[in-house]
Short mmCIF file of C-alpha atoms and ligand atoms in Angstrom, two decimals:
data_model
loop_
_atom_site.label_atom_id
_atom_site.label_comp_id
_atom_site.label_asym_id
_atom_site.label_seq_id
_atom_site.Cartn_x
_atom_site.Cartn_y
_atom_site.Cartn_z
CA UNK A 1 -1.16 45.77 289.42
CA UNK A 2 1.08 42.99 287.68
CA UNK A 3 3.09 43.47 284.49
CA UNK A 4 1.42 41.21 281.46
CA UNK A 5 2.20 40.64 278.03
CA UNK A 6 -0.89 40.40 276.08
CA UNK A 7 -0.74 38.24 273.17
CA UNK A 8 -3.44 37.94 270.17
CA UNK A 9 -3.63 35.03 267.59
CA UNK A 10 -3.38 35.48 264.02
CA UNK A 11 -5.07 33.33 261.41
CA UNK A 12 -6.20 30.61 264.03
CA UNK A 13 -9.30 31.42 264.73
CA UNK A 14 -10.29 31.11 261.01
CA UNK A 15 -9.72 27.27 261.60
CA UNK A 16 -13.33 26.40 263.60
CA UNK A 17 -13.48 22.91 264.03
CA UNK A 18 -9.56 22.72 264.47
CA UNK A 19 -9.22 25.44 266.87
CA UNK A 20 -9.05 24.06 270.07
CA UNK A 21 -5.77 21.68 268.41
CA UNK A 22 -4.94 24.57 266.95
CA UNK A 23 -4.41 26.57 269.95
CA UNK A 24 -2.83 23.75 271.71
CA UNK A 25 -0.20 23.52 269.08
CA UNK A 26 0.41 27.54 269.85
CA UNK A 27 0.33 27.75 273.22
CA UNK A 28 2.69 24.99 272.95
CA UNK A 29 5.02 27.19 270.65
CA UNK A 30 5.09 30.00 273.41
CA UNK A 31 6.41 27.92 275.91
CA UNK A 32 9.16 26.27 273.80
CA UNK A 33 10.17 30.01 272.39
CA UNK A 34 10.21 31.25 276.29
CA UNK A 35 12.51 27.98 277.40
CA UNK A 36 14.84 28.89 280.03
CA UNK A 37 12.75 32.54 280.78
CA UNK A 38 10.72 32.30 284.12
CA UNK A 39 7.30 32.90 282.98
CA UNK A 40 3.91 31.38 283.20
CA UNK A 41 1.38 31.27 280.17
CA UNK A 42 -2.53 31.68 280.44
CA UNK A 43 -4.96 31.09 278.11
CA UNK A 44 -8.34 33.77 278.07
CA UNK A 45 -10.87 33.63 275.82
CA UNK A 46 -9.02 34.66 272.58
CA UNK A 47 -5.76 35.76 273.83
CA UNK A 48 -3.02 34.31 275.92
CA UNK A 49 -1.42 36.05 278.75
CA UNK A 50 2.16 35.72 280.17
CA UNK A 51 2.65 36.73 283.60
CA UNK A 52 4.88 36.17 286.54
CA UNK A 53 8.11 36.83 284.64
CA UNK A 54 10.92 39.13 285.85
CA UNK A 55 10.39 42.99 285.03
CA UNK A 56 13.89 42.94 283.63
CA UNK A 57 13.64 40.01 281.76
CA UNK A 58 10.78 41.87 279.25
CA UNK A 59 13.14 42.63 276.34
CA UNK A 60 14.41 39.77 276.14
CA UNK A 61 10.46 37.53 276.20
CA UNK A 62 9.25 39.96 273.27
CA UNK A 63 12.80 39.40 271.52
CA UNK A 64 11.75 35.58 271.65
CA UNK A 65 7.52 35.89 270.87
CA UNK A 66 8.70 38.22 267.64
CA UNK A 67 9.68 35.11 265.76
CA UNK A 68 6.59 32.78 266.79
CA UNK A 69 4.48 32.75 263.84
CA UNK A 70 0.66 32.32 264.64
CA UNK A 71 0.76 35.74 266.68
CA UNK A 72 -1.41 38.76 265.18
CA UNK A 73 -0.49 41.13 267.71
CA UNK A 74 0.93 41.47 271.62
CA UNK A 75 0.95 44.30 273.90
CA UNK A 76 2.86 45.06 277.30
CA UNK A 77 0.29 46.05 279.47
CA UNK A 78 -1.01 45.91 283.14
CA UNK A 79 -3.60 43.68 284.78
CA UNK A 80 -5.56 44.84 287.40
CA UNK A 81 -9.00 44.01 288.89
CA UNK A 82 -12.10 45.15 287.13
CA UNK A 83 -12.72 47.99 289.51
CA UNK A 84 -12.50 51.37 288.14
CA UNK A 85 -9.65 52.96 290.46
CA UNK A 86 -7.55 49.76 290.03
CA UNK A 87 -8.31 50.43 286.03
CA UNK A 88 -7.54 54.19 286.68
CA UNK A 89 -4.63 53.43 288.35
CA UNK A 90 -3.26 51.09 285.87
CA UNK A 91 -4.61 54.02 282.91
CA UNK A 92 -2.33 56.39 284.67
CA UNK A 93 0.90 54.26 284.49
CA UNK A 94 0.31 53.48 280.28
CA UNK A 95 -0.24 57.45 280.04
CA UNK A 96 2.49 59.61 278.31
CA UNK A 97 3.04 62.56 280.66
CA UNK A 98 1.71 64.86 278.01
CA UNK A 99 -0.08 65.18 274.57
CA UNK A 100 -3.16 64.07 272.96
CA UNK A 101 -4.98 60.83 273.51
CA UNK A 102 -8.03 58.54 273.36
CA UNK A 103 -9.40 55.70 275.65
CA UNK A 104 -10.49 52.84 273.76
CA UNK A 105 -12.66 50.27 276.09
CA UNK A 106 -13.32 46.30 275.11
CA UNK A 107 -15.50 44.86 277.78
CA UNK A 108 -15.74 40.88 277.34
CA UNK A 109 -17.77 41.52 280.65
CA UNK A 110 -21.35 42.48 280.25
CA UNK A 111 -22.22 42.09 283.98
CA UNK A 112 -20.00 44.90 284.40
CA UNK A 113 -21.82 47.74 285.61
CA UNK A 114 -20.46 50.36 283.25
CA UNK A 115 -20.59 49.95 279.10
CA UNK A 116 -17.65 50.42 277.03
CA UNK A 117 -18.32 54.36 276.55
CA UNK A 118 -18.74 55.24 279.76
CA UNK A 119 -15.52 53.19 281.49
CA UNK A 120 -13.78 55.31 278.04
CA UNK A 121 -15.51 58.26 279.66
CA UNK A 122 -14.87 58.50 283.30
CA UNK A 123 -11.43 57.13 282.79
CA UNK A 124 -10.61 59.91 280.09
CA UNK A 125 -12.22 62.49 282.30
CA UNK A 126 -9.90 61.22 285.40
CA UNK A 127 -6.89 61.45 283.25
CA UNK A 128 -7.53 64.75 281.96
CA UNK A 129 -8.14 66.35 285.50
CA UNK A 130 -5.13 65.04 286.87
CA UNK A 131 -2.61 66.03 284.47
CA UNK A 132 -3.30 69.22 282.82
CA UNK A 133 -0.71 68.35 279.78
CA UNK A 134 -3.22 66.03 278.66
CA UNK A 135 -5.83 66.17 275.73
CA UNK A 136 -8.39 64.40 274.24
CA UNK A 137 -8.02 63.69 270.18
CA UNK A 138 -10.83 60.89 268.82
CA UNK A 139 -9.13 61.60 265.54
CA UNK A 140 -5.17 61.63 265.57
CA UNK A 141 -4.43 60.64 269.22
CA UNK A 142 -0.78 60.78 270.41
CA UNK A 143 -1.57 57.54 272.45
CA UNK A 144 -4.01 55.41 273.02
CA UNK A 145 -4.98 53.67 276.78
CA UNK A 146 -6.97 50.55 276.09
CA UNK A 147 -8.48 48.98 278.45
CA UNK A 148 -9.77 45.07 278.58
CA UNK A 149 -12.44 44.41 280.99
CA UNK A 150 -12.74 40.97 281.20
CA UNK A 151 -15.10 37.88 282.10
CA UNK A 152 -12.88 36.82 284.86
CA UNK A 153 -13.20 39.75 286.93
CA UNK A 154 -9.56 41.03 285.87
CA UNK A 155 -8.87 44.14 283.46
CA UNK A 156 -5.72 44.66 281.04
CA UNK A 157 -4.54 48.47 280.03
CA UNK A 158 -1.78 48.79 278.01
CA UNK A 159 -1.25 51.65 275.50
CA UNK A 160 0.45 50.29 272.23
CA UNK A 161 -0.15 46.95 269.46
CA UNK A 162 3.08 45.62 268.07
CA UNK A 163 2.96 43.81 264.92
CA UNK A 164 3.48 39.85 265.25
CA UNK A 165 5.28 37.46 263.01
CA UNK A 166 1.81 36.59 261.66
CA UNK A 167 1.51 33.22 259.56
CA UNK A 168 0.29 30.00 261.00
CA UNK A 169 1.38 28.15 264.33
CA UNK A 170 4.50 26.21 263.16
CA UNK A 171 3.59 22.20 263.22
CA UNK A 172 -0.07 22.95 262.23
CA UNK A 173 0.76 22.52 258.11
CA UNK A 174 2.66 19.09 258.76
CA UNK A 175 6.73 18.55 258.27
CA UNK A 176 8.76 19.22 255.38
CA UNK A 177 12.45 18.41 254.40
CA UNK A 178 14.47 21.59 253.12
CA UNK A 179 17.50 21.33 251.33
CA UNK A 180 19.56 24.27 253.05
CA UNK A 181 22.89 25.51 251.24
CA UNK A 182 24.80 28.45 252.73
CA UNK A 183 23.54 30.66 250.57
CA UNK A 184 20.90 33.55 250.90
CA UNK A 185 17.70 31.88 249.19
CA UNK A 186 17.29 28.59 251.05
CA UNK A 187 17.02 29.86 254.56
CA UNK A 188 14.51 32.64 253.02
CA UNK A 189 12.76 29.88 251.86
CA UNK A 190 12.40 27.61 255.30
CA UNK A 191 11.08 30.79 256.55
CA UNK A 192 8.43 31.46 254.04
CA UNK A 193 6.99 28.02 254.75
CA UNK A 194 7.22 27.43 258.64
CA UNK A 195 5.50 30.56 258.38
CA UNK A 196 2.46 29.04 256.74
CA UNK A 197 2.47 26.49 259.61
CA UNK A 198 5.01 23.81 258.58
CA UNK A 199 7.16 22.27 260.62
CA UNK A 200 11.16 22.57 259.05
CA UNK A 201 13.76 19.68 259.14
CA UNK A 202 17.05 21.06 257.34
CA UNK A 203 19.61 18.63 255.06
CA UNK A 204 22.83 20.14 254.04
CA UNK A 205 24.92 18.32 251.69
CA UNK A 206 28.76 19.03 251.60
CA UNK A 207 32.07 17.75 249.85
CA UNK A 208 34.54 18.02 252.31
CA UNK A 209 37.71 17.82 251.99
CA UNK A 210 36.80 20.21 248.81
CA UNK A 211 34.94 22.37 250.95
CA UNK A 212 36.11 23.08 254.83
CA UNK A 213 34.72 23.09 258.30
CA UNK A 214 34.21 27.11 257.95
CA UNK A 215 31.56 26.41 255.37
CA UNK A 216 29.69 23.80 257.17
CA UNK A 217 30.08 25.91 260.33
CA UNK A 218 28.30 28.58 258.86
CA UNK A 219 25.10 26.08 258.08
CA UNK A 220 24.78 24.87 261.57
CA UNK A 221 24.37 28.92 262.23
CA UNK A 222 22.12 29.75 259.41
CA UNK A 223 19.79 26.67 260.83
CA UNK A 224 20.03 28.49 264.69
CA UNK A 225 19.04 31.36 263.35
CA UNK A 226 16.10 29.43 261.26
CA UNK A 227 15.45 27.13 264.59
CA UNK A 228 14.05 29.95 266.67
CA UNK A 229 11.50 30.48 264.34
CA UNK A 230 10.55 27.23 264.04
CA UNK A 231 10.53 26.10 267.71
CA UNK A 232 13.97 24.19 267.66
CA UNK A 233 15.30 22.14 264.30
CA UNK A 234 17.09 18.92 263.00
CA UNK A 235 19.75 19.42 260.61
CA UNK A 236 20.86 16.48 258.64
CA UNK A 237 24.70 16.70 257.16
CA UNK A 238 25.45 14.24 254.08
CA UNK A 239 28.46 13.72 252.19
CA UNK A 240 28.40 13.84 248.30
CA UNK A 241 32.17 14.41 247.75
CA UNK A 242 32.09 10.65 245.85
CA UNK A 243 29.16 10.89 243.97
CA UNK A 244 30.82 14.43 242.82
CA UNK A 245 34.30 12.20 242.40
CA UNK A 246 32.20 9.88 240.19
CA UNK A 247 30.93 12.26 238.25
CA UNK A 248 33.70 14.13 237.30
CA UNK A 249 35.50 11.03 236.41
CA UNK A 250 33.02 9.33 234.73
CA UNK A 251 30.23 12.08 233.57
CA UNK A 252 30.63 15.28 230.83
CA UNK A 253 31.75 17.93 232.87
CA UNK A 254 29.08 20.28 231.78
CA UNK A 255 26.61 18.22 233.73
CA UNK A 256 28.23 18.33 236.95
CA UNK A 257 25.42 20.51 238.59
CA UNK A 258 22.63 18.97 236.99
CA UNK A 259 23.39 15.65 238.16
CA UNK A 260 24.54 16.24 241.30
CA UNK A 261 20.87 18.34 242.37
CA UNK A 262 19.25 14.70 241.27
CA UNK A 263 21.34 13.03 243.91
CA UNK A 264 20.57 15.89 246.59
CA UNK A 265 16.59 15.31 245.47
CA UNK A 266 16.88 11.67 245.70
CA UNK A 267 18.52 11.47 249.04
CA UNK A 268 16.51 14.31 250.51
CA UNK A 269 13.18 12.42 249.43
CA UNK A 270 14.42 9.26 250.83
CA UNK A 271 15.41 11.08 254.65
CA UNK A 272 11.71 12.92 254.36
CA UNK A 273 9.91 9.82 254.12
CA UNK A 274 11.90 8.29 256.70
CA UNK A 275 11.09 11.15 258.70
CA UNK A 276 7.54 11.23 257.78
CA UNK A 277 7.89 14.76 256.28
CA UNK A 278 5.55 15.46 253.71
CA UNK A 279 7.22 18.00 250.51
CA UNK A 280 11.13 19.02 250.05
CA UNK A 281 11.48 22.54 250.41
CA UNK A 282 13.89 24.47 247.87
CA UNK A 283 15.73 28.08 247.58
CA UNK A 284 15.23 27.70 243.88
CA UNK A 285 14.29 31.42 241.91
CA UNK A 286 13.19 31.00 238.24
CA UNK A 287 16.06 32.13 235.68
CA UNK A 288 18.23 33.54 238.70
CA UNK A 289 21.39 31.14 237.75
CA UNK A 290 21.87 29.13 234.85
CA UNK A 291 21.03 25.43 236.67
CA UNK A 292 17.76 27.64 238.15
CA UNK A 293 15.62 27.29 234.34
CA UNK A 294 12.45 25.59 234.02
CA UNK A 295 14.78 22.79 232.22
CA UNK A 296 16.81 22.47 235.12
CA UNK A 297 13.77 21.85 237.51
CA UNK A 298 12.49 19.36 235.04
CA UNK A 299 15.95 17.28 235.40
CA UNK A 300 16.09 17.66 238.90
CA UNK A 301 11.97 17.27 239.64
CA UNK A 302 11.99 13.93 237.62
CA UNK A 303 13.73 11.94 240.41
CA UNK A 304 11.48 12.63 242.65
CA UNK A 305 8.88 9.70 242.76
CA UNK A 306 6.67 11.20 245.79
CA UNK A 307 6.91 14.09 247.34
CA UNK A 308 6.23 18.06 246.13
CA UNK A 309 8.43 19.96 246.19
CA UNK A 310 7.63 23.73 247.27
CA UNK A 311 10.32 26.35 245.61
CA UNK A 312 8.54 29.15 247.54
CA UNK A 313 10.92 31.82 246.13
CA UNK A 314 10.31 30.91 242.27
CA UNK A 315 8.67 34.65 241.47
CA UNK A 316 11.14 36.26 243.51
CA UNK A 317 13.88 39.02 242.31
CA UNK A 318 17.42 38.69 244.31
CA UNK A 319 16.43 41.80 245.79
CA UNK A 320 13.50 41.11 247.21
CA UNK A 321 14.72 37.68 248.51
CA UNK A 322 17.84 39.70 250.31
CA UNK A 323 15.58 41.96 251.97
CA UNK A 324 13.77 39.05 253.49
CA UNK A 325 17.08 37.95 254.97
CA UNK A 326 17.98 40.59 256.12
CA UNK A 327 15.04 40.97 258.23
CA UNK A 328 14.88 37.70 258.94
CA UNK A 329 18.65 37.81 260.44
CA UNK A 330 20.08 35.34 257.69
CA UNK A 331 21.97 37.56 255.91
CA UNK A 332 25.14 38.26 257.30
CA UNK A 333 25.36 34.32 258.26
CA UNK A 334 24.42 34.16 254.35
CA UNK A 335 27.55 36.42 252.48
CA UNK A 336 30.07 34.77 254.92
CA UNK A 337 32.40 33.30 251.70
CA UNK A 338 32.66 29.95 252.27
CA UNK A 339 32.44 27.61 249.16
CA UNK A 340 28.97 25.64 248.50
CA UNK A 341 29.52 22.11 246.69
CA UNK A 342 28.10 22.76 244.04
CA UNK A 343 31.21 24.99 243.30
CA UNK A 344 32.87 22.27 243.54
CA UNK A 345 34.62 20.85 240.32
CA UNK A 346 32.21 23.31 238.33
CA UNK A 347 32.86 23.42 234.71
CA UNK A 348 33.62 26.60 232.75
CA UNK A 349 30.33 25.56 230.80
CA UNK A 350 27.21 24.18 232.88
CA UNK A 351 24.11 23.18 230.57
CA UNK A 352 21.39 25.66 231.10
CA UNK A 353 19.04 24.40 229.41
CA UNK A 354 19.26 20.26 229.91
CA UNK A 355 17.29 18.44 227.98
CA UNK A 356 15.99 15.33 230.27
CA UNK A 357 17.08 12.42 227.71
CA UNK A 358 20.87 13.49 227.59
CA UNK A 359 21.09 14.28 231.25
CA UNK A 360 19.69 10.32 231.77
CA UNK A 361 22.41 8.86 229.14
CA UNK A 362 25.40 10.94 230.90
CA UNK A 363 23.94 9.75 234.60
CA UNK A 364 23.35 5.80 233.19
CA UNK A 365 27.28 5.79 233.35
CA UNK A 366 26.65 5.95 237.15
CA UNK A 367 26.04 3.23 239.79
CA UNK A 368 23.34 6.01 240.88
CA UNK A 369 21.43 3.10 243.77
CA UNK A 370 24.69 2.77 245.56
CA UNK A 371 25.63 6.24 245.44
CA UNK A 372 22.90 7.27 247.08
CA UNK A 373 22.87 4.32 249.20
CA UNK A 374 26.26 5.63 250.07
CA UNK A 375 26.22 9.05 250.81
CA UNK A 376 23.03 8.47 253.36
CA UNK A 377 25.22 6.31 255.52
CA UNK A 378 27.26 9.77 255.98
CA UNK A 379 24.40 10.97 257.51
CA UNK A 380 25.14 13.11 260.82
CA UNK A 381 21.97 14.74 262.64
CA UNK A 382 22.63 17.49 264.94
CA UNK A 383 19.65 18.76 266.55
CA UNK A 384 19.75 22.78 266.86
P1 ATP B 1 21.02 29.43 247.93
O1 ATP B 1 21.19 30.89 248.13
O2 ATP B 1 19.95 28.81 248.74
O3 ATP B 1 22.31 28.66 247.97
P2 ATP B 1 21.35 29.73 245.17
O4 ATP B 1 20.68 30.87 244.53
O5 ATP B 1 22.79 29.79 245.47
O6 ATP B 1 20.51 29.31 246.46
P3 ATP B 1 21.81 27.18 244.04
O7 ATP B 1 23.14 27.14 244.64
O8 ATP B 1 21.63 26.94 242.60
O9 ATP B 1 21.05 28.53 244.23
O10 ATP B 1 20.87 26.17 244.85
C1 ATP B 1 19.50 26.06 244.61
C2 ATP B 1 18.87 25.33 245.77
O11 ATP B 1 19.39 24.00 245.86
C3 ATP B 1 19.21 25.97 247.10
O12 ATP B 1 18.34 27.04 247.40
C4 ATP B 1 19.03 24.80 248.04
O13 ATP B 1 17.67 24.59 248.34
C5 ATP B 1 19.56 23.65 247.20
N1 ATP B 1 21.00 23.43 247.50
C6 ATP B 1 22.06 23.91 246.81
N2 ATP B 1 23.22 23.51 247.39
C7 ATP B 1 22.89 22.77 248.46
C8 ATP B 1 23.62 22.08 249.48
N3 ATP B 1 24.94 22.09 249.50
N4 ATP B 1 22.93 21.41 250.43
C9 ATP B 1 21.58 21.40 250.41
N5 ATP B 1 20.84 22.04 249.50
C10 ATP B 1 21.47 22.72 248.53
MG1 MG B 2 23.89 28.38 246.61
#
């Protein structure tokens, strides 16, 4: 009898022709999540198994799988081989001492020479005769011992289904570049989309000496955090403290913000095509601040000459966008008070509303090329 964890694919098997890259690309996943845990990982027919991993060392394997998207479902259970006292046995060890229950039999084996209802059967009956605590409930069971019998002559029983991270196996939806502040949105939004499959590269832009090490410190957390859900990350730190110098110096103050989000979407389009990622990624919310209007998108959108950009948290309320943070472990990282640059020399007045004409007049008193130019030889990469 050897200790398994049983793990079921989400949305992959939708993909038919794709499937067997698809599953590649997952299996993949696993091992990078389980790095450092001893552990081995088989593939069977619709599932993958781990096995050979340290008893004590459990907690801390499911801690990891929780946050690998592309998994439906996993169970802790027991493998045995498909012979009915070795499944008994195994049924006994997944039972709770007392209560009701049901046994729920999937037989991938149709040499075997019982069917489904009668291994549910004779294994229920040998349950219920041992321990007189026991009951049978179809309807409302208190647990459930399911048992696997399988084409390769093994059997898995385990008694519960936890939930997986669901979504899509992350590098299956290509690469994108996401502009991560310290705030609460933008890691939400990284989330949202390696979910769907994509593969997450982070750039941060900062203005130090106007903002410190603290708040840059806090970044490089909020992308560990995002990296384990992603299978490991690159963050990419740029400087725009002279760009923001420029601008105050040379630009109406009220446009500080707008201009300085169509120097972050200009560099970050040029580092995702030099990284071959395909869309920039935002935290944007419709009408949540004032540079965060329809306007505002327009101004900052209009720079960008090839990419999409995906604001995946544009119908979101605040709310809604903390609880995902929360559960996905951002949040704290995300309230820590260290200033973002674009508090940086922010006017008492910021346009809301910028109309695209007089937001291009106020930016043509800029040497915008070598700006950018610029700032992307500030680039530092640390890889998370
Ligand atoms: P967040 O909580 O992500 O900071 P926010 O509600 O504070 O979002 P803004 O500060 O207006 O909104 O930023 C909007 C988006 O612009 C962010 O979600 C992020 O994608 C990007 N952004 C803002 N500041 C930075 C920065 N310093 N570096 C990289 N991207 C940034
Ligand atoms: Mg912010």
């Amino acid at each position: 009898m050897e200790k398994v964890i049983i793990i079921r694919y989400a949305e992959i098997h939708l993909k038919g022709k794709n499937r067997g890259w698809f599953e590649r690309v997952f299996s993949v996943n696993i091992e990078k999540s389980l790095k450092g845990i001893k552990h081995e990982v088989h593939r069977q027919s619709g599932r993958y198994l781990i096995e050979n991993f340290k008893e004590d060392e459990t907690e801390k394997i499911l801690g990891r799988l929780k946050k690998v998207f592309g998994i439906h479902s996993y169970s802790v259970g027991l493998k045995v081989s498909s012979d009915m006292n070795e499944i008994f046995a195994a049924a006994k060890t997944v039972s709770f001492t007392e209560g009701t229950f049901k046994v729920e039999t999937h037989r991938a084996d149709k040499t075997f020479a019982l069917n489904s209802m009668q291994i549910s059967a004779e294994i229920g009956g040998r349950l219920l005769s041992e321990n007189k605590k026991l009951k049978v409930d179809v309807h409302e069971p208190k647990f459930i011992v399911n048992v696997d019998v399988r084409e390769n002559g093994t059997a898995l029983v385990f008694n519960e289904f936890f939930k997986g991270a669901g979504g899509m196996p992350v590098g299956t939806s290509g690469k994108g570049m996401l502009l991560i502040s310290g705030g609460i949105d933008s890691p939400v939004a990284g989330h949202m989309i390696a979910k769907r499959g994509m593969n997450i590269e982070c750039i941060h832009f900062h203005s130090y000496p106007y903002t410190n090490m603290q708040a840059r410190e806090k970044v490089i957390e909020l992308t560990k955090i995002l990296s384990a859900y992603n299978c490991g990350l690159r963050l990419n730190i740029i400087s725009v403290t002279h760009i923001q110098e420029e601008i105050h110096k040379k630009c109406n103050g009220e446009y500080m913000v707008t201009l300085l989000r169509r120097f972050m979407m200009r560099i970050a389009e040029r580092l995702a095509l030099s990284r071959g990622a395909q869309c920039i990624i935002t935290g944007e919310s419709l009408a949540q601040v004032a540079s965060q209007t329809v306007e505002g998108m327009t101004s900052s959108n209009s720079v960008i000459e090839k990419l999409p950009v995906l604001r995946p948290l544009c119908g979101f309320d605040k709310n809604e966008i903390i609880e995902r943070s929360r559960a996905i472990g951002t949040y704290e990282t995300s309230i820590e008070p260290y200033e973002d640059c674009c508090t940086v020399f922010l006017p008492k007045h910021p346009v809301t509303r910028p109309v695209l004409s007089a937001v291009e007049e106020e930016e043509s008193k800029l040497n915008v090329q070598a700006l950018v130019d610029e700032a992307i030889k500030s680039l530092e990469v640390i890889n998370i």
